[in-house]
PDB file of C-alpha atoms in Angstrom:
ATOM      1  CA  MET A   1     -23.577   6.564  21.488  1.00  0.00           C
ATOM      2  CA  SER A   2     -21.316   8.647  23.684  1.00  0.00           C
ATOM      3  CA  GLU A   3     -22.023   9.261  27.342  1.00  0.00           C
ATOM      4  CA  GLN A   4     -21.993  12.793  28.680  1.00  0.00           C
ATOM      5  CA  TYR A   5     -22.616  13.924  32.245  1.00  0.00           C
ATOM      6  CA  ARG A   6     -24.102  17.043  33.826  1.00  0.00           C
ATOM      7  CA  LEU A   7     -23.846  18.251  37.398  1.00  0.00           C
ATOM      8  CA  LEU A   8     -27.068  19.052  39.190  1.00  0.00           C
ATOM      9  CA  PHE A   9     -27.444  20.485  42.688  1.00  0.00           C
ATOM     10  CA  ALA A  10     -27.958  17.826  45.361  1.00  0.00           C
ATOM     11  CA  HIS A  11     -27.497  19.509  48.776  1.00  0.00           C
ATOM     12  CA  LEU A  12     -25.246  21.759  50.839  1.00  0.00           C
ATOM     13  CA  ASP A  13     -22.794  20.708  53.514  1.00  0.00           C
ATOM     14  CA  LYS A  14     -24.183  20.876  57.049  1.00  0.00           C
ATOM     15  CA  GLU A  15     -22.155  23.916  58.085  1.00  0.00           C
ATOM     16  CA  GLN A  16     -22.888  25.772  54.814  1.00  0.00           C
ATOM     17  CA  ASP A  17     -25.947  27.946  54.245  1.00  0.00           C
ATOM     18  CA  ILE A  18     -27.338  28.840  50.832  1.00  0.00           C
ATOM     19  CA  GLU A  19     -26.208  32.487  50.907  1.00  0.00           C
ATOM     20  CA  GLN A  20     -22.594  31.570  51.689  1.00  0.00           C
ATOM     21  CA  ALA A  21     -22.650  28.922  48.965  1.00  0.00           C
ATOM     22  CA  ALA A  22     -24.143  31.358  46.464  1.00  0.00           C
ATOM     23  CA  GLN A  23     -21.485  33.954  47.268  1.00  0.00           C
ATOM     24  CA  ALA A  24     -18.703  31.330  47.005  1.00  0.00           C
ATOM     25  CA  LEU A  25     -20.007  30.153  43.610  1.00  0.00           C
ATOM     26  CA  GLN A  26     -20.212  33.723  42.336  1.00  0.00           C
ATOM     27  CA  GLN A  27     -16.676  34.549  43.438  1.00  0.00           C
ATOM     28  CA  ARG A  28     -14.887  31.309  42.588  1.00  0.00           C
ATOM     29  CA  LEU A  29     -16.675  30.423  39.332  1.00  0.00           C
ATOM     30  CA  LYS A  30     -17.446  34.024  38.276  1.00  0.00           C
ATOM     31  CA  LEU A  31     -21.152  33.257  37.872  1.00  0.00           C
ATOM     32  CA  ALA A  32     -24.005  35.742  37.771  1.00  0.00           C
ATOM     33  CA  GLU A  33     -26.572  35.694  40.563  1.00  0.00           C
ATOM     34  CA  GLN A  34     -29.233  34.368  38.159  1.00  0.00           C
ATOM     35  CA  GLN A  35     -27.004  31.439  37.181  1.00  0.00           C
ATOM     36  CA  VAL A  36     -26.437  30.512  40.825  1.00  0.00           C
ATOM     37  CA  GLU A  37     -30.169  30.688  41.564  1.00  0.00           C
ATOM     38  CA  ALA A  38     -30.882  28.517  38.512  1.00  0.00           C
ATOM     39  CA  PHE A  39     -28.306  25.979  39.743  1.00  0.00           C
ATOM     40  CA  PHE A  40     -29.958  25.771  43.155  1.00  0.00           C
ATOM     41  CA  SER A  41     -33.327  25.312  41.450  1.00  0.00           C
ATOM     42  CA  GLY A  42     -32.105  22.270  39.514  1.00  0.00           C
ATOM     43  CA  GLU A  43     -30.431  23.540  36.331  1.00  0.00           C
ATOM     44  CA  ALA A  44     -26.850  22.799  35.322  1.00  0.00           C
ATOM     45  CA  ILE A  45     -24.183  25.520  35.397  1.00  0.00           C
ATOM     46  CA  PHE A  46     -21.604  23.547  33.422  1.00  0.00           C
ATOM     47  CA  PRO A  47     -22.136  22.169  29.918  1.00  0.00           C
ATOM     48  CA  ALA A  48     -22.314  18.404  29.467  1.00  0.00           C
ATOM     49  CA  SER A  49     -18.891  16.762  29.506  1.00  0.00           C
ATOM     50  CA  ASP A  50     -17.219  13.385  29.873  1.00  0.00           C
ATOM     51  CA  LYS A  51     -17.220  11.622  33.235  1.00  0.00           C
ATOM     52  CA  ALA A  52     -13.678  12.573  34.272  1.00  0.00           C
ATOM     53  CA  LYS A  53     -14.276  16.269  33.678  1.00  0.00           C
ATOM     54  CA  ALA A  54     -17.653  16.139  35.425  1.00  0.00           C
ATOM     55  CA  LEU A  55     -16.032  14.534  38.468  1.00  0.00           C
ATOM     56  CA  LYS A  56     -13.405  17.298  38.572  1.00  0.00           C
ATOM     57  CA  GLN A  57     -16.180  19.878  38.429  1.00  0.00           C
ATOM     58  CA  ALA A  58     -17.958  18.075  41.291  1.00  0.00           C
ATOM     59  CA  LYS A  59     -14.742  18.251  43.360  1.00  0.00           C
ATOM     60  CA  VAL A  60     -14.563  22.018  42.776  1.00  0.00           C
ATOM     61  CA  LEU A  61     -18.160  22.388  43.933  1.00  0.00           C
ATOM     62  CA  ALA A  62     -17.481  20.148  46.952  1.00  0.00           C
ATOM     63  CA  SER A  63     -14.589  22.405  47.959  1.00  0.00           C
ATOM     64  CA  LEU A  64     -17.115  25.252  48.079  1.00  0.00           C
ATOM     65  CA  GLY A  65     -19.500  23.258  50.304  1.00  0.00           C
ATOM     66  CA  VAL A  66     -21.939  22.351  47.530  1.00  0.00           C
ATOM     67  CA  ARG A  67     -22.705  18.727  46.753  1.00  0.00           C
ATOM     68  CA  ALA A  68     -23.777  17.857  43.229  1.00  0.00           C
ATOM     69  CA  ARG A  69     -24.982  14.686  41.573  1.00  0.00           C
ATOM     70  CA  LEU A  70     -24.026  13.423  38.140  1.00  0.00           C
ATOM     71  CA  LYS A  71     -26.793  13.037  35.601  1.00  0.00           C
ATOM     72  CA  ARG A  72     -25.979  10.858  32.615  1.00  0.00           C
ATOM     73  CA  ILE A  73     -26.994  12.201  29.221  1.00  0.00           C
ATOM     74  CA  VAL A  74     -26.857   9.861  26.255  1.00  0.00           C
ATOM     75  CA  ALA A  75     -26.026  11.784  23.116  1.00  0.00           C
ATOM     76  CA  PRO A  76     -26.959  10.326  19.725  1.00  0.00           C
ATOM     77  CA  ALA A  77     -24.135   9.085  17.530  1.00  0.00           C
ATOM     78  CA  GLN A  78     -22.944  11.326  14.735  1.00  0.00           C
ATOM     79  CA  THR A  79     -24.505  11.011  11.334  1.00  0.00           C
ATOM     80  CA  PRO A  80     -22.197  10.089   8.455  1.00  0.00           C
ATOM     81  CA  ALA A  81     -22.547  13.588   7.014  1.00  0.00           C
ATOM     82  CA  ALA A  82     -21.505  15.178  10.316  1.00  0.00           C
ATOM     83  CA  ALA A  83     -18.568  12.768  10.602  1.00  0.00           C
ATOM     84  CA  ALA A  84     -17.465  13.637   7.055  1.00  0.00           C
ATOM     85  CA  GLY A  85     -17.758  17.339   7.853  1.00  0.00           C
ATOM     86  CA  GLN A  86     -15.655  16.854  10.960  1.00  0.00           C
ATOM     87  CA  ALA A  87     -13.061  14.919   8.938  1.00  0.00           C
ATOM     88  CA  ASP A  88     -12.939  17.765   6.409  1.00  0.00           C
ATOM     89  CA  GLU A  89     -12.415  20.232   9.241  1.00  0.00           C
ATOM     90  CA  GLN A  90      -9.560  18.109  10.579  1.00  0.00           C
ATOM     91  CA  VAL A  91      -7.950  17.975   7.123  1.00  0.00           C
ATOM     92  CA  LEU A  92      -8.258  21.742   6.754  1.00  0.00           C
ATOM     93  CA  ALA A  93      -6.790  22.251  10.221  1.00  0.00           C
ATOM     94  CA  ALA A  94      -3.885  19.964   9.300  1.00  0.00           C
ATOM     95  CA  LEU A  95      -3.324  21.868   6.062  1.00  0.00           C
ATOM     96  CA  ASP A  96      -3.392  25.150   7.963  1.00  0.00           C
ATOM     97  CA  TYR A  97      -0.847  23.800  10.448  1.00  0.00           C
ATOM     98  CA  ILE A  98       1.434  22.539   7.672  1.00  0.00           C
ATOM     99  CA  THR A  99       1.182  25.839   5.810  1.00  0.00           C
ATOM    100  CA  SER A 100       2.030  27.873   8.891  1.00  0.00           C
ATOM    101  CA  SER A 101       4.923  25.508   9.656  1.00  0.00           C
ATOM    102  CA  LEU A 102       6.254  25.927   6.119  1.00  0.00           C
ATOM    103  CA  ILE A 103       6.048  29.693   6.429  1.00  0.00           C
ATOM    104  CA  ARG A 104       7.954  29.609   9.733  1.00  0.00           C
ATOM    105  CA  LEU A 105      10.602  27.327   8.201  1.00  0.00           C
ATOM    106  CA  GLU A 106      10.970  29.622   5.213  1.00  0.00           C
ATOM    107  CA  GLU A 107      11.348  32.651   7.490  1.00  0.00           C
ATOM    108  CA  ARG A 108      13.949  30.819   9.534  1.00  0.00           C
ATOM    109  CA  LEU A 109      15.904  29.827   6.427  1.00  0.00           C
ATOM    110  CA  ASP A 110      15.810  33.410   5.165  1.00  0.00           C
ATOM    111  CA  ASP A 111      16.988  34.655   8.555  1.00  0.00           C
ATOM    112  CA  MET A 112      19.805  32.086   8.638  1.00  0.00           C
ATOM    113  CA  ASP A 113      20.793  32.990   5.068  1.00  0.00           C
ATOM    114  CA  GLN A 114      20.869  36.680   5.933  1.00  0.00           C
ATOM    115  CA  ARG A 115      22.966  36.079   9.070  1.00  0.00           C
ATOM    116  CA  PHE A 116      25.326  33.832   7.153  1.00  0.00           C
ATOM    117  CA  SER A 117      25.732  36.431   4.400  1.00  0.00           C
ATOM    118  CA  GLU A 118      26.430  39.145   6.971  1.00  0.00           C
ATOM    119  CA  HIS A 119      28.916  36.866   8.703  1.00  0.00           C
ATOM    120  CA  LEU A 120      30.727  36.164   5.420  1.00  0.00           C
ATOM    121  CA  LEU A 121      30.789  39.864   4.555  1.00  0.00           C
ATOM    122  CA  HIS A 122      32.118  40.727   8.002  1.00  0.00           C
ATOM    123  CA  GLN A 123      34.689  37.939   7.741  1.00  0.00           C
ATOM    124  CA  GLN A 124      35.816  39.149   4.297  1.00  0.00           C
ATOM    125  CA  GLN A 125      36.157  42.701   5.571  1.00  0.00           C
ATOM    126  CA  SER A 126      38.214  41.539   8.542  1.00  0.00           C
ATOM    127  CA  ASN A 127      40.334  39.347   6.242  1.00  0.00           C
ATOM    128  CA  ASP A 128      40.966  42.315   3.926  1.00  0.00           C
ATOM    129  CA  SER A 129      42.094  44.483   6.828  1.00  0.00           C
ATOM    130  CA  ASP A 130      44.252  41.610   8.158  1.00  0.00           C
ATOM    131  CA  GLU A 131      45.889  41.175   4.747  1.00  0.00           C
ATOM    132  CA  LEU A 132      46.826  44.845   4.718  1.00  0.00           C
ATOM    133  CA  ALA A 133      48.335  44.590   8.180  1.00  0.00           C
ATOM    134  CA  LEU A 134      50.147  41.288   7.650  1.00  0.00           C
ATOM    135  CA  ASP A 135      51.341  40.062   4.309  1.00  0.00           C
ATOM    136  CA  LEU A 136      51.510  36.305   4.629  1.00  0.00           C
ATOM    137  CA  SER A 137      52.302  34.320   1.560  1.00  0.00           C
ATOM    138  CA  LEU A 138      51.238  30.720   1.363  1.00  0.00           C
ATOM    139  CA  ASP A 139      53.048  28.235  -0.794  1.00  0.00           C
ATOM    140  CA  GLU A 140      50.025  26.089  -1.426  1.00  0.00           C
ATOM    141  CA  GLU A 141      46.564  27.155  -2.431  1.00  0.00           C
ATOM    142  CA  LEU A 142      43.844  27.083   0.200  1.00  0.00           C
ATOM    143  CA  ASN A 143      40.607  25.391  -0.917  1.00  0.00           C
ATOM    144  CA  LEU A 144      37.589  26.203   1.231  1.00  0.00           C
ATOM    145  CA  PRO A 145      34.257  24.476   0.684  1.00  0.00           C
ATOM    146  CA  ALA A 146      31.491  26.629  -0.743  1.00  0.00           C
ATOM    147  CA  ALA A 147      29.185  28.262   1.807  1.00  0.00           C
ATOM    148  CA  SER A 148      26.021  26.958   0.173  1.00  0.00           C
ATOM    149  CA  ALA A 149      27.274  23.371   0.401  1.00  0.00           C
ATOM    150  CA  THR A 150      26.471  23.278   4.132  1.00  0.00           C
ATOM    151  CA  ARG A 151      22.897  24.449   3.539  1.00  0.00           C
ATOM    152  CA  HIS A 152      22.201  22.104   0.653  1.00  0.00           C
ATOM    153  CA  PRO A 153      21.674  18.878   2.681  1.00  0.00           C
ATOM    154  CA  LEU A 154      19.440  20.691   5.177  1.00  0.00           C
ATOM    155  CA  LEU A 155      17.305  22.086   2.373  1.00  0.00           C
ATOM    156  CA  VAL A 156      16.989  18.657   0.748  1.00  0.00           C
ATOM    157  CA  VAL A 157      15.934  17.067   4.059  1.00  0.00           C
ATOM    158  CA  ILE A 158      13.308  19.767   4.639  1.00  0.00           C
ATOM    159  CA  LEU A 159      11.919  19.376   1.119  1.00  0.00           C
ATOM    160  CA  VAL A 160      11.741  15.590   1.489  1.00  0.00           C
ATOM    161  CA  LEU A 161       9.888  15.931   4.824  1.00  0.00           C
ATOM    162  CA  ILE A 162       7.437  18.419   3.337  1.00  0.00           C
ATOM    163  CA  THR A 163       6.781  16.151   0.364  1.00  0.00           C
ATOM    164  CA  LEU A 164       6.275  13.171   2.677  1.00  0.00           C
ATOM    165  CA  LEU A 165       3.820  15.094   4.887  1.00  0.00           C
ATOM    166  CA  LEU A 166       1.848  16.288   1.873  1.00  0.00           C
ATOM    167  CA  ALA A 167       1.704  12.742   0.497  1.00  0.00           C
ATOM    168  CA  ILE A 168       0.407  11.400   3.833  1.00  0.00           C
ATOM    169  CA  LEU A 169      -2.147  14.201   3.973  1.00  0.00           C
ATOM    170  CA  GLY A 170      -3.309  13.428   0.430  1.00  0.00           C
ATOM    171  CA  VAL A 171      -3.686   9.731   1.188  1.00  0.00           C
ATOM    172  CA  SER A 172      -5.617  10.497   4.384  1.00  0.00           C
ATOM    173  CA  TYR A 173      -7.896  12.845   2.457  1.00  0.00           C
ATOM    174  CA  PHE A 174      -8.722  10.383  -0.316  1.00  0.00           C
ATOM    175  CA  TYR A 175      -8.835   7.315   1.978  1.00  0.00           C
ATOM    176  CA  PRO A 176     -10.134   8.608   5.351  1.00  0.00           C
ATOM    177  CA  ASP A 177     -10.835   5.101   6.657  1.00  0.00           C
ATOM    178  CA  LEU A 178      -7.166   4.177   6.265  1.00  0.00           C
ATOM    179  CA  PHE A 179      -6.029   6.480   9.091  1.00  0.00           C
ATOM    180  CA  ASN A 180      -8.022   6.725  12.299  1.00  0.00           C
ATOM    181  CA  PHE A 181      -6.614   9.446  14.531  1.00  0.00           C
TER     182      PHE A 181
END
């Protein structure tokens, strides 16, 4: 069972009257007049939340001259079907995140490949114009490494990471009790 808390109206500060408090709540919290009246009559204006968040909400109300009390609400534990549904949602969210990350990586690689190709083309054009201007003869042959050789290790690392992430995701899907996030 998880504990949730709600804020209920307790009283106003001594120097605060109800009209000033209502106006402050409407302006600061962007509440409708009916919501403020309902709060003063004993209803909650915030949804149930954990204790830390409820205390922060109480501090906000206290800064407006309104004192509130915490009411503990005990929520029933989740059923196994609801927990399984939530686990499925988490798996789908993880798959969505991985897919979007793969798409961004692919776009980045394409962009880098295009820039590199343009750079090589520009470099070849400048080398051709330099060769026309200056005729330098070299006695030994110049061996430059292939351009794709620098991208190859990066591509292999990315593919290994993707495969590893998909394997972890598959294991967590088939054995949900193995990983507790």
